[in-house]
Coordinates of C-alpha atoms in Angstrom, one line a residue:
Chain A
X1 CA 25.1 53.4 81.1
X2 CA 27.3 53.8 77.9
X3 CA 27.9 50.0 78.0
X4 CA 24.2 49.1 78.5
X5 CA 23.2 51.6 75.7
X6 CA 25.8 50.2 73.4
X7 CA 24.7 46.6 74.1
X8 CA 21.0 47.5 73.3
X9 CA 22.1 49.0 70.0
X10 CA 24.4 46.1 69.1
X11 CA 21.6 43.6 69.6
X12 CA 19.1 45.5 67.4
X13 CA 18.6 45.4 63.7
X14 CA 15.7 47.8 63.0
X15 CA 15.8 50.4 65.7
X16 CA 13.1 53.1 65.7
X17 CA 14.6 56.5 66.5
X18 CA 12.1 59.1 67.7
X19 CA 12.8 62.8 68.6
X20 CA 10.4 65.1 70.3
X21 CA 7.3 66.8 68.9
X22 CA 7.8 70.4 67.4
X23 CA 11.4 69.4 66.7
X24 CA 14.1 71.9 67.1
X25 CA 17.7 71.7 65.8
X26 CA 18.9 69.4 68.6
X27 CA 16.0 67.0 68.1
X28 CA 16.5 66.8 64.3
X29 CA 20.3 66.8 64.6
X30 CA 20.6 64.1 67.2
X31 CA 18.0 62.0 65.4
X32 CA 19.6 62.2 62.0
X33 CA 23.1 62.0 63.5
X34 CA 22.5 58.8 65.3
X35 CA 20.7 57.5 62.2
X36 CA 23.8 58.0 60.1
X37 CA 26.0 56.3 62.7
X38 CA 23.8 53.2 63.1
X39 CA 23.5 52.8 59.3
X40 CA 27.3 52.9 59.2
X41 CA 27.3 50.0 61.7
X42 CA 25.0 47.9 59.4
X43 CA 21.7 48.6 61.2
X44 CA 18.6 49.7 59.4
X45 CA 17.2 52.5 61.6
X46 CA 13.8 54.1 61.1
X47 CA 13.8 57.9 61.8
X48 CA 10.5 59.3 63.1
X49 CA 8.9 62.4 64.5
X50 CA 5.2 63.1 65.2
X51 CA 5.5 66.6 63.7
X52 CA 6.9 67.7 60.4
X53 CA 10.4 69.2 60.3
X54 CA 10.8 72.9 59.5
X55 CA 12.2 73.7 56.0
X56 CA 15.1 75.6 57.5
X57 CA 16.5 72.1 58.5
X58 CA 16.5 70.9 54.9
X59 CA 20.3 71.2 54.7
X60 CA 20.7 68.4 57.2
X61 CA 21.8 65.2 55.5
X62 CA 19.2 62.5 55.9
X63 CA 16.4 64.8 57.1
X64 CA 14.2 63.6 54.2
X65 CA 14.1 60.1 55.6
X66 CA 12.3 61.2 58.8
X67 CA 8.7 59.8 58.8
X68 CA 5.7 60.8 60.8
X69 CA 4.0 57.4 60.7
X70 CA 5.6 54.0 61.2
X71 CA 4.2 50.9 59.5
X72 CA 7.2 48.6 59.6
X73 CA 8.5 46.4 62.4
X74 CA 11.2 47.5 64.8
X75 CA 13.1 45.8 67.5
X76 CA 14.3 48.7 69.7
X77 CA 13.0 52.2 70.4
X78 CA 15.5 55.1 70.9
X79 CA 14.1 58.3 72.3
X80 CA 16.2 61.4 71.5
X81 CA 16.0 64.8 73.4
X82 CA 12.7 63.9 75.1
X83 CA 12.3 64.5 78.8
X84 CA 9.1 62.4 79.1
X85 CA 7.0 59.9 77.1
X86 CA 4.5 62.7 76.2
X87 CA 7.2 64.3 74.1
X88 CA 7.3 61.2 71.8
X89 CA 4.0 62.2 70.3
X90 CA 1.6 59.5 69.0
X91 CA 4.2 56.7 68.8
X92 CA 3.8 55.2 72.3
X93 CA 0.2 54.3 71.4
X94 CA 1.5 52.3 68.4
X95 CA 1.2 48.5 68.4
X96 CA 4.4 46.8 69.4
X97 CA 5.8 49.9 71.1
X98 CA 5.7 48.2 74.6
X99 CA 7.2 44.9 73.3
X100 CA 10.7 46.2 72.6
X101 CA 13.4 47.8 74.8
X102 CA 13.4 51.6 75.1
X103 CA 16.7 53.5 75.2
X104 CA 16.3 57.1 76.4
X105 CA 19.1 59.5 75.3
X106 CA 18.7 63.0 76.6
X107 CA 20.2 66.0 78.4
X108 CA 17.2 67.6 80.2
X109 CA 17.5 68.0 84.0
X110 CA 13.8 67.1 84.2
X111 CA 14.1 63.8 82.3
X112 CA 11.8 61.2 83.9
X113 CA 14.2 58.3 83.1
X114 CA 11.3 56.4 81.4
X115 CA 13.6 54.1 79.4
X116 CA 14.9 50.6 80.1
X117 CA 18.3 52.2 79.7
X118 CA 18.6 55.9 80.4
X119 CA 21.6 57.8 78.9
X120 CA 20.8 61.2 80.4
X121 CA 23.4 63.8 81.2
X122 CA 21.9 67.1 82.4
X123 CA 25.4 68.7 82.1
X124 CA 25.5 68.1 78.4
X125 CA 24.8 71.1 76.1
X126 CA 22.5 69.0 73.9
X127 CA 21.2 65.6 73.2
X128 CA 23.7 65.6 70.2
X129 CA 26.6 65.9 72.6
X130 CA 25.3 62.8 74.5
X131 CA 25.0 61.0 71.1
X132 CA 28.6 62.0 70.3
X133 CA 29.8 60.5 73.6
X134 CA 28.0 57.2 72.8
X135 CA 29.5 57.0 69.4
X136 CA 33.0 57.6 70.8
X137 CA 32.3 54.8 73.3
X138 CA 31.1 52.5 70.5
X139 CA 34.2 53.6 68.4
X140 CA 31.9 54.6 65.5
X141 CA 33.9 57.0 63.3
X142 CA 32.7 60.5 62.5
X143 CA 32.2 61.7 58.9
X144 CA 31.0 65.0 57.4
X145 CA 27.2 64.1 57.2
X146 CA 27.1 62.7 60.8
X147 CA 29.1 65.7 62.1
X148 CA 26.8 68.2 60.4
X149 CA 23.9 66.6 62.2
X150 CA 25.5 66.6 65.6
X151 CA 27.0 70.1 65.3
X152 CA 23.5 71.3 64.4
X153 CA 22.3 70.0 67.7
X154 CA 25.1 71.7 69.7
X155 CA 24.7 75.0 67.8
X156 CA 20.9 75.1 68.2
X157 CA 20.7 74.2 71.9
X158 CA 23.6 76.6 72.9
X159 CA 22.3 79.4 70.6
X160 CA 25.7 79.4 68.9
X161 CA 27.8 78.8 72.0
X162 CA 26.2 81.7 73.9
X163 CA 24.4 79.9 76.7
X164 CA 25.9 79.6 80.2
X165 CA 26.7 75.9 79.9
X166 CA 29.3 76.2 77.1
X167 CA 32.3 74.5 78.6
X168 CA 35.7 73.6 77.1
X169 CA 34.3 70.2 76.4
X170 CA 31.5 71.7 74.3
X171 CA 34.0 73.7 72.3
X172 CA 36.2 70.7 71.9
X173 CA 33.3 68.6 70.6
X174 CA 32.4 71.4 68.1
X175 CA 36.0 71.6 66.9
X176 CA 36.2 67.8 66.4
X177 CA 32.9 67.9 64.4
X178 CA 34.3 70.7 62.2
X179 CA 37.5 68.9 61.6
X180 CA 35.4 65.8 60.6
X181 CA 33.8 68.0 57.9
X182 CA 30.9 69.9 59.4
X183 CA 30.7 73.5 58.2
X184 CA 29.8 75.8 61.2
X185 CA 28.9 78.8 59.0
X186 CA 26.5 76.7 56.9
X187 CA 24.8 75.4 60.1
X188 CA 24.5 78.8 61.8
X189 CA 23.2 80.3 58.5
X190 CA 20.4 77.7 58.1
X191 CA 19.6 76.5 61.6
X192 CA 20.0 79.7 63.6
X193 CA 20.0 82.8 61.4
X194 CA 16.6 82.1 59.9
X195 CA 13.2 83.3 61.2
X196 CA 9.7 83.3 59.7
X197 CA 8.6 86.8 58.6
X198 CA 5.5 86.3 60.8
X199 CA 7.7 85.8 63.9
X200 CA 9.6 89.1 63.1
X201 CA 6.3 91.0 62.8
X202 CA 5.1 89.4 66.1
X203 CA 8.4 90.5 67.8
X204 CA 7.6 94.0 66.6
X205 CA 4.1 94.0 68.1
X206 CA 5.3 92.4 71.4
X207 CA 8.3 94.7 71.8
X208 CA 6.2 97.9 71.5
X209 CA 4.4 96.6 74.6
X210 CA 7.6 95.6 76.4
X211 CA 8.1 96.8 80.0
X212 CA 10.8 96.5 82.6
X213 CA 10.0 97.0 86.3
X214 CA 11.7 95.7 89.4
X215 CA 14.4 94.3 87.2
X216 CA 11.9 92.0 85.3
X217 CA 11.6 92.5 81.6
X218 CA 8.3 91.3 80.2
X219 CA 5.7 91.4 77.5
X220 CA 2.5 89.7 76.4
X221 CA 1.3 88.3 73.1
X222 CA -2.4 88.2 72.7
X223 CA -4.1 85.9 70.2
X224 CA -5.1 89.0 68.2
X225 CA -1.5 90.1 67.9
X226 CA -0.5 86.6 66.8
X227 CA -3.2 86.5 64.2
X228 CA -2.3 90.0 62.9
X229 CA 1.3 88.9 62.5
X230 CA 0.2 85.7 60.7
X231 CA 2.1 83.6 63.2
X232 CA 0.8 80.0 63.2
X233 CA 3.1 78.5 65.8
X234 CA 2.1 78.3 69.3
X235 CA 5.8 77.8 70.0
X236 CA 8.6 80.0 71.4
X237 CA 9.6 82.6 68.9
X238 CA 12.8 83.2 70.9
X239 CA 11.5 86.4 72.4
X240 CA 12.1 85.5 76.0
X241 CA 15.8 84.9 75.3
X242 CA 16.0 88.3 73.7
X243 CA 14.2 90.2 76.5
X244 CA 16.5 88.8 79.2
X245 CA 19.3 90.7 77.4
X246 CA 17.7 94.0 78.5
X247 CA 20.1 96.1 80.6
X248 CA 19.1 96.0 84.2
X249 CA 17.0 92.8 83.9
X250 CA 17.5 89.9 86.3
X251 CA 14.7 87.9 84.6
X252 CA 12.4 88.1 81.7
X253 CA 8.9 86.7 81.0
X254 CA 6.8 86.3 77.8
X255 CA 3.1 85.6 78.2
X256 CA 1.6 84.1 75.0
X257 CA -2.1 83.5 74.6
X258 CA -2.8 80.2 72.8
X259 CA -5.6 79.2 70.5
X260 CA -7.2 77.1 73.4
X261 CA -7.2 80.2 75.6
X262 CA -4.5 79.0 77.9
X263 CA -1.4 81.2 78.6
X264 CA 2.1 79.9 77.7
X265 CA 4.6 81.5 80.1
X266 CA 8.3 81.5 79.1
X267 CA 10.7 82.5 81.9
X268 CA 14.4 83.4 81.6
X269 CA 17.0 84.5 84.2
X270 CA 20.5 85.9 83.9
X271 CA 23.2 83.7 85.5
X272 CA 22.9 83.9 89.3
X273 CA 19.1 83.8 89.4
X274 CA 16.7 80.9 89.2
X275 CA 13.2 81.1 87.5
X276 CA 12.6 77.3 87.7
X277 CA 11.1 77.7 91.2
X278 CA 8.5 80.1 90.0
X279 CA 7.6 77.8 87.1
X280 CA 7.2 74.9 89.5
X281 CA 4.9 77.0 91.7
X282 CA 2.5 77.2 88.7
X283 CA 2.8 73.5 87.8
X284 CA 5.6 74.0 85.2
X285 CA 9.3 73.2 85.2
X286 CA 12.6 73.6 83.6
X287 CA 16.1 74.9 84.3
X288 CA 17.3 77.7 86.6
X289 CA 17.9 80.0 83.6
X290 CA 15.1 78.9 81.3
X291 CA 11.7 77.5 82.6
X292 CA 8.1 77.6 81.7
X293 CA 4.5 76.9 82.7
X294 CA 1.0 77.0 81.3
X295 CA -1.8 78.9 83.0
X296 CA -5.5 79.4 82.4
X297 CA -6.4 82.8 81.0
X298 CA -7.2 85.6 80.7
X299 CA -3.8 87.0 79.8
X300 CA -4.0 89.9 82.3
X301 CA -4.7 87.6 85.2
X302 CA -1.8 85.2 84.3
X303 CA 0.5 88.2 83.9
X304 CA -0.3 89.7 87.3
X305 CA -0.1 86.4 89.1
X306 CA 3.2 85.3 87.6
X307 CA 4.8 88.7 87.8
X308 CA 3.9 89.0 91.5
X309 CA 5.4 85.5 92.3
X310 CA 8.5 86.2 90.2
X311 CA 9.1 89.6 92.0
X312 CA 8.8 87.9 95.4
X313 CA 11.1 85.1 94.4
X314 CA 13.8 87.5 93.0
X315 CA 13.6 89.5 96.2
X316 CA 14.2 86.3 98.2
X317 CA 17.1 85.3 95.9
X318 CA 18.8 88.7 96.2
X319 CA 18.6 88.5 100.0
X320 CA 20.3 85.1 100.3
Chain B
X1 CA 55.2 91.6 59.1
X2 CA 55.1 89.7 62.4
X3 CA 58.9 90.1 62.7
X4 CA 58.8 93.9 61.9
X5 CA 55.8 94.4 64.3
X6 CA 57.7 92.4 67.0
X7 CA 60.8 94.6 66.5
X8 CA 58.9 97.8 66.8
X9 CA 57.4 96.6 70.1
X10 CA 60.7 95.3 71.4
X11 CA 62.4 98.7 70.8
X12 CA 59.6 100.6 72.7
X13 CA 59.2 101.4 76.3
X14 CA 56.0 103.6 76.5
X15 CA 53.8 102.5 73.6
X16 CA 50.5 104.3 73.1
X17 CA 47.8 101.8 72.2
X18 CA 44.6 103.3 70.6
X19 CA 41.4 101.6 69.5
X20 CA 38.7 103.0 67.3
X21 CA 36.0 105.6 68.3
X22 CA 32.7 104.2 69.5
X23 CA 34.6 101.1 70.7
X24 CA 33.0 97.7 70.3
X25 CA 34.0 94.4 72.0
X26 CA 36.9 93.8 69.6
X27 CA 38.3 97.3 70.0
X28 CA 38.2 97.1 73.8
X29 CA 39.3 93.5 73.8
X30 CA 42.3 93.8 71.5
X31 CA 43.4 97.1 73.2
X32 CA 43.3 95.7 76.8
X33 CA 44.6 92.3 75.7
X34 CA 47.7 93.8 74.0
X35 CA 48.1 96.1 77.0
X36 CA 48.3 93.1 79.4
X37 CA 50.8 91.3 77.2
X38 CA 53.1 94.3 76.8
X39 CA 53.0 95.0 80.6
X40 CA 54.0 91.3 81.1
X41 CA 57.1 92.0 78.8
X42 CA 58.1 94.9 81.0
X43 CA 56.8 97.8 78.9
X44 CA 54.6 100.6 80.2
X45 CA 51.8 100.9 77.7
X46 CA 49.2 103.7 77.7
X47 CA 45.7 102.5 76.7
X48 CA 43.5 105.1 74.9
X49 CA 40.3 105.6 73.1
X50 CA 38.6 108.9 72.0
X51 CA 35.2 107.7 73.3
X52 CA 34.1 106.3 76.7
X53 CA 33.8 102.6 77.0
X54 CA 30.2 101.1 77.5
X55 CA 29.5 99.9 81.0
X56 CA 28.8 96.4 79.7
X57 CA 32.5 96.0 79.2
X58 CA 33.3 96.7 82.8
X59 CA 34.1 93.0 83.4
X60 CA 37.2 93.2 81.1
X61 CA 40.4 93.2 83.2
X62 CA 42.2 96.5 82.7
X63 CA 39.3 98.4 81.1
X64 CA 39.5 101.0 83.9
X65 CA 43.0 102.0 82.7
X66 CA 41.7 103.2 79.3
X67 CA 42.1 107.0 79.0
X68 CA 40.5 109.5 76.7
X69 CA 43.3 112.1 76.9
X70 CA 47.0 111.5 76.8
X71 CA 49.4 113.9 78.6
X72 CA 52.5 111.7 79.0
X73 CA 55.2 110.9 76.5
X74 CA 55.1 107.8 74.3
X75 CA 57.6 106.3 71.9
X76 CA 55.4 104.1 69.6
X77 CA 51.8 104.3 68.5
X78 CA 49.8 101.0 68.0
X79 CA 46.5 101.3 66.3
X80 CA 44.0 98.5 67.0
X81 CA 41.0 97.5 64.9
X82 CA 41.1 100.8 62.9
X83 CA 40.7 100.8 59.2
X84 CA 41.9 104.4 58.7
X85 CA 43.4 107.3 60.7
X86 CA 40.0 108.9 61.1
X87 CA 39.0 106.0 63.4
X88 CA 41.7 107.0 65.9
X89 CA 39.6 110.0 67.0
X90 CA 41.5 113.1 68.2
X91 CA 44.8 111.4 68.9
X92 CA 46.5 112.0 65.5
X93 CA 46.2 115.8 66.1
X94 CA 48.2 115.4 69.4
X95 CA 51.8 116.8 69.7
X96 CA 54.4 114.2 69.1
X97 CA 52.1 111.8 67.3
X98 CA 53.9 112.1 64.0
X99 CA 57.4 111.8 65.6
X100 CA 57.1 108.1 66.6
X101 CA 56.6 104.9 64.5
X102 CA 53.0 103.7 63.9
X103 CA 52.1 100.0 64.1
X104 CA 48.7 99.3 62.5
X105 CA 47.0 96.0 63.8
X106 CA 43.7 95.3 62.1
X107 CA 41.5 92.8 60.2
X108 CA 39.3 95.1 58.0
X109 CA 39.4 94.4 54.3
X110 CA 39.2 98.2 53.8
X111 CA 42.3 99.0 55.9
X112 CA 44.3 101.8 54.3
X113 CA 47.6 100.5 55.6
X114 CA 48.4 103.8 57.1
X115 CA 51.1 102.5 59.5
X116 CA 54.9 102.3 59.2
X117 CA 54.2 98.6 59.8
X118 CA 50.8 97.1 58.9
X119 CA 49.8 93.9 60.5
X120 CA 46.5 93.5 58.7
X121 CA 44.8 90.2 58.0
X122 CA 41.3 90.6 56.4
X123 CA 40.8 86.8 56.9
X124 CA 41.0 87.1 60.7
X125 CA 37.8 87.1 62.6
X126 CA 38.8 90.0 64.7
X127 CA 41.7 92.3 65.6
X128 CA 42.0 90.2 68.8
X129 CA 42.8 87.2 66.6
X130 CA 45.6 89.2 64.9
X131 CA 46.9 90.3 68.3
X132 CA 46.9 86.6 69.4
X133 CA 49.0 85.6 66.4
X134 CA 51.5 88.4 67.2
X135 CA 51.8 87.3 70.9
X136 CA 52.4 83.7 69.7
X137 CA 55.1 84.9 67.4
X138 CA 56.7 86.9 70.2
X139 CA 56.3 83.9 72.6
X140 CA 54.4 85.9 75.1
X141 CA 52.4 83.5 77.3
X142 CA 48.6 83.7 77.8
X143 CA 47.0 84.1 81.2
X144 CA 43.4 84.5 82.3
X145 CA 43.2 88.3 82.1
X146 CA 44.8 88.5 78.7
X147 CA 42.6 85.6 77.4
X148 CA 39.4 87.2 78.7
X149 CA 40.3 90.4 76.7
X150 CA 41.1 88.6 73.4
X151 CA 38.2 86.1 73.6
X152 CA 35.9 89.1 74.1
X153 CA 37.2 90.4 70.7
X154 CA 36.6 87.2 68.9
X155 CA 33.1 86.6 70.5
X156 CA 32.0 90.2 69.7
X157 CA 33.1 90.3 66.1
X158 CA 31.8 86.9 65.2
X159 CA 28.5 87.5 67.1
X160 CA 29.3 84.4 69.2
X161 CA 30.8 82.3 66.4
X162 CA 27.7 82.8 64.1
X163 CA 29.3 84.8 61.2
X164 CA 30.4 83.2 58.0
X165 CA 34.1 83.6 58.7
X166 CA 34.3 81.3 61.7
X167 CA 36.9 78.7 60.6
X168 CA 38.5 75.9 62.5
X169 CA 41.3 78.3 63.3
X170 CA 38.9 80.7 65.0
X171 CA 37.5 77.8 67.1
X172 CA 41.0 76.7 68.0
X173 CA 41.9 80.2 69.1
X174 CA 38.8 80.4 71.3
X175 CA 39.5 77.0 72.8
X176 CA 43.1 78.0 73.7
X177 CA 41.9 81.2 75.3
X178 CA 39.3 79.2 77.4
X179 CA 42.0 76.7 78.4
X180 CA 44.2 79.7 79.5
X181 CA 41.4 80.8 81.8
X182 CA 38.8 82.9 79.9
X183 CA 35.2 82.1 80.8
X184 CA 33.2 82.1 77.6
X185 CA 29.8 82.2 79.4
X186 CA 30.9 85.2 81.4
X187 CA 32.0 87.0 78.2
X188 CA 28.8 86.2 76.2
X189 CA 26.7 87.2 79.2
X190 CA 28.3 90.6 79.5
X191 CA 29.6 91.6 76.0
X192 CA 26.9 90.1 73.8
X193 CA 23.7 89.3 75.8
X194 CA 23.1 92.9 77.0
X195 CA 21.1 95.6 75.3
X196 CA 19.9 99.0 76.4
X197 CA 16.2 99.1 77.1
X198 CA 15.9 102.0 74.6
X199 CA 17.4 99.8 71.9
X200 CA 14.7 97.1 72.5
X201 CA 11.9 99.7 72.3
X202 CA 13.4 101.0 69.1
X203 CA 13.5 97.5 67.7
X204 CA 9.8 97.2 68.5
X205 CA 8.9 100.4 66.7
X206 CA 11.1 99.5 63.7
X207 CA 9.9 95.9 63.4
X208 CA 6.2 97.0 63.2
X209 CA 7.2 98.9 60.0
X210 CA 9.3 96.0 58.7
X211 CA 8.7 95.0 55.1
X212 CA 9.9 92.3 52.8
X213 CA 9.7 92.6 49.0
X214 CA 11.7 91.2 46.1
X215 CA 13.7 89.2 48.7
X216 CA 14.8 92.4 50.5
X217 CA 13.9 92.8 54.2
X218 CA 14.0 96.4 55.3
X219 CA 12.8 99.0 57.7
X220 CA 13.3 102.7 58.6
X221 CA 14.0 104.4 61.9
X222 CA 12.9 108.1 61.9
X223 CA 14.3 110.6 64.4
X224 CA 10.9 110.7 66.0
X225 CA 11.0 106.9 66.6
X226 CA 14.5 107.1 68.0
X227 CA 13.5 109.9 70.4
X228 CA 10.3 108.1 71.5
X229 CA 12.3 105.1 72.4
X230 CA 14.9 107.2 74.2
X231 CA 17.8 105.9 72.1
X232 CA 20.7 108.2 72.2
X233 CA 23.1 106.3 70.0
X234 CA 23.4 107.1 66.4
X235 CA 24.9 103.7 66.1
X236 CA 23.9 100.3 64.9
X237 CA 21.5 98.6 67.3
X238 CA 22.0 95.3 65.6
X239 CA 18.7 95.4 63.7
X240 CA 20.2 94.8 60.2
X241 CA 21.8 91.6 61.4
X242 CA 18.4 90.5 62.8
X243 CA 16.4 91.5 59.6
X244 CA 18.6 89.5 57.3
X245 CA 17.5 86.4 59.2
X246 CA 14.0 86.8 57.7
X247 CA 12.9 83.7 55.8
X248 CA 13.1 84.5 52.1
X249 CA 15.5 87.4 52.4
X250 CA 18.7 87.6 50.3
X251 CA 19.5 91.0 51.8
X252 CA 18.4 93.4 54.5
X253 CA 18.6 97.2 54.9
X254 CA 18.0 99.5 57.9
X255 CA 17.6 103.2 57.2
X256 CA 18.3 105.3 60.3
X257 CA 17.7 109.1 60.4
X258 CA 20.4 110.8 62.4
X259 CA 20.3 114.0 64.4
X260 CA 22.1 115.9 61.5
X261 CA 19.3 114.8 59.1
X262 CA 21.6 112.4 57.2
X263 CA 20.5 108.8 56.7
X264 CA 22.7 106.0 57.9
X265 CA 22.2 102.9 55.7
X266 CA 23.1 99.5 57.1
X267 CA 23.2 96.7 54.5
X268 CA 23.4 93.0 55.1
X269 CA 23.4 90.0 52.7
X270 CA 23.1 86.2 53.2
X271 CA 26.2 84.2 52.1
X272 CA 26.3 84.1 48.3
X273 CA 25.2 87.7 47.8
X274 CA 27.2 91.0 48.0
X275 CA 25.9 94.3 49.3
X276 CA 29.2 96.1 49.3
X277 CA 28.8 97.1 45.6
X278 CA 25.6 98.9 46.4
X279 CA 27.2 100.7 49.4
X280 CA 30.1 101.7 47.1
X281 CA 27.6 103.1 44.6
X282 CA 26.5 105.5 47.3
X283 CA 29.9 106.5 48.5
X284 CA 30.1 103.9 51.3
X285 CA 32.0 100.6 51.7
X286 CA 32.4 97.4 53.7
X287 CA 32.3 93.7 53.2
X288 CA 30.2 91.5 50.9
X289 CA 27.9 90.5 53.7
X290 CA 27.9 93.7 55.7
X291 CA 28.3 97.2 54.3
X292 CA 27.0 100.7 54.8
X293 CA 26.7 104.2 53.4
X294 CA 25.5 107.6 54.5
X295 CA 23.0 109.6 52.4
X296 CA 21.3 113.0 52.6
X297 CA 17.7 112.9 53.6
X298 CA 14.8 112.8 53.6
X299 CA 14.3 109.2 54.8
X300 CA 11.8 108.3 52.1
X301 CA 14.1 109.5 49.3
X302 CA 17.1 107.6 50.6
X303 CA 14.9 104.5 51.1
X304 CA 13.6 104.5 47.5
X305 CA 17.0 105.2 46.0
X306 CA 18.9 102.5 47.8
X307 CA 16.1 99.9 47.5
X308 CA 16.0 100.4 43.8
X309 CA 19.7 100.0 43.4
X310 CA 19.8 97.0 45.7
X311 CA 17.0 95.3 43.9
X312 CA 18.8 95.8 40.5
X313 CA 22.1 94.6 42.0
X314 CA 20.5 91.4 43.4
X315 CA 18.8 90.7 40.1
X316 CA 22.2 91.0 38.3
X317 CA 23.8 88.7 41.0
X318 CA 21.1 86.1 40.7
X319 CA 21.7 86.0 36.9
X320 CA 25.4 85.4 37.0

């Protein structure tokens, strides 16, 4: 796949690079990182994302060049950190999109392999790590800007090397990027150690309702709580990751009511347990340790249904 | 200092190793890590701590050998991760303590150099990193158990490589320890990603009272809140580290009322600011980015005094 991906890139001049909607650090980092590398090789990449990029990523070199609309021509599409076409936002509806090859670079286990060439490694910590491997294969040298982008991806997706997939290879990649000029403290300070005040207030409200029973830590976020906190994201505020750290928890769930009345369910497990099967039961998906699904409301009904299924699943898992 | 430290160790047979009271991951990790190394060299070290070790550290090889009382003879004392004698707990009052040499291994800027030999490096991420340097000097080989102990120290004190002092050398040390058999995911899962349920409830209560004004994020924990949450620690629940992540905060403070009515003040700054000078003003101390002091109550009075001083200090710092 590395050879085919490399050939696609070598034969392009104006590649359109797209990361997923509601971009996180790995989306922005792999997008800008690959952008720097291709520019170094003489290409003229266009960097795009359907959604605006959070201000906390402003330190990333080249982040200002990311556009939300594309009006110029392109001869290749490279999808970054997207598990399916839907994650590309409005771009697939664009004229000309279907006329050029599509290179799919990702690390999600659930990637649908929707590209003409699919460079997908579910064992990689991040899309940025897959990009780094491609650059090594193509013998494109690292520099400080490029390394800052890619290390942002690794740091974001591993929550600063604290997830269960941080291998020696991940640490070696981080070290190489630091030696090439990326400042790890600067990245953690901006990309990781920053939260909107509204998210902190929402945590407070949600944590006072926090419960743990049958080794499941959980809480719910109603629309009223979200509005009181001033939180405008429908997104993950990181609360599920925090709850699964509760002593005695094998799994954690956060139920978040959205503007459209549906309930966003975020599931986490400690290593040794699997919450993906429960997410699948409700039409969702994900990884063993982090999965999600989306149910119709009301909040209380979604809570009792998912909690019952999760309890049953954990009992089965403990007995096998 | 490495040569002198090494000579002290080479001339001992029954060294007494002591880490600080209320032991954290670096205290336990550097204590057990050095214990493994000295046992490998044929010594018979005694591992001690005045306080019991939290159950979340039970995965650390050798943690079960840590004693809280010492009744046997010893011919050397090695202090680990202690900035002053007071941090050694009740051991300095023990018969024989003053009759043997004292080796002081630490990384705190505020270390009082109270040993006969002081191996203190304020630039090191952790006491564990100083221990690793000593083992390298003494050519003591790494193994999986020893590496698990030392990596626990590095991971704990850098909050999983996210503090501002994580250099290339820190990452190289971590990588070497992983290659020698330490499992980073296992360590982060146990040492870092676990919190008492009472601490989570306390966070909830404290975060609903969270405020940010003049770029200072702060909250207070009353004794009533602590009791309602069932929190029995007087210690840092990590809340100040979390609050300083608030968008727009240059500094954060957590005021915690203790059983004795005094107010424990935890101060944090983002890189570029210094809260140690404010802590010093109130008889406390610490680092630029993390400092603390201890005031008489009531809570409201301590809050208004420290907040006023902090605001004034930050204004001065912004103007220089």
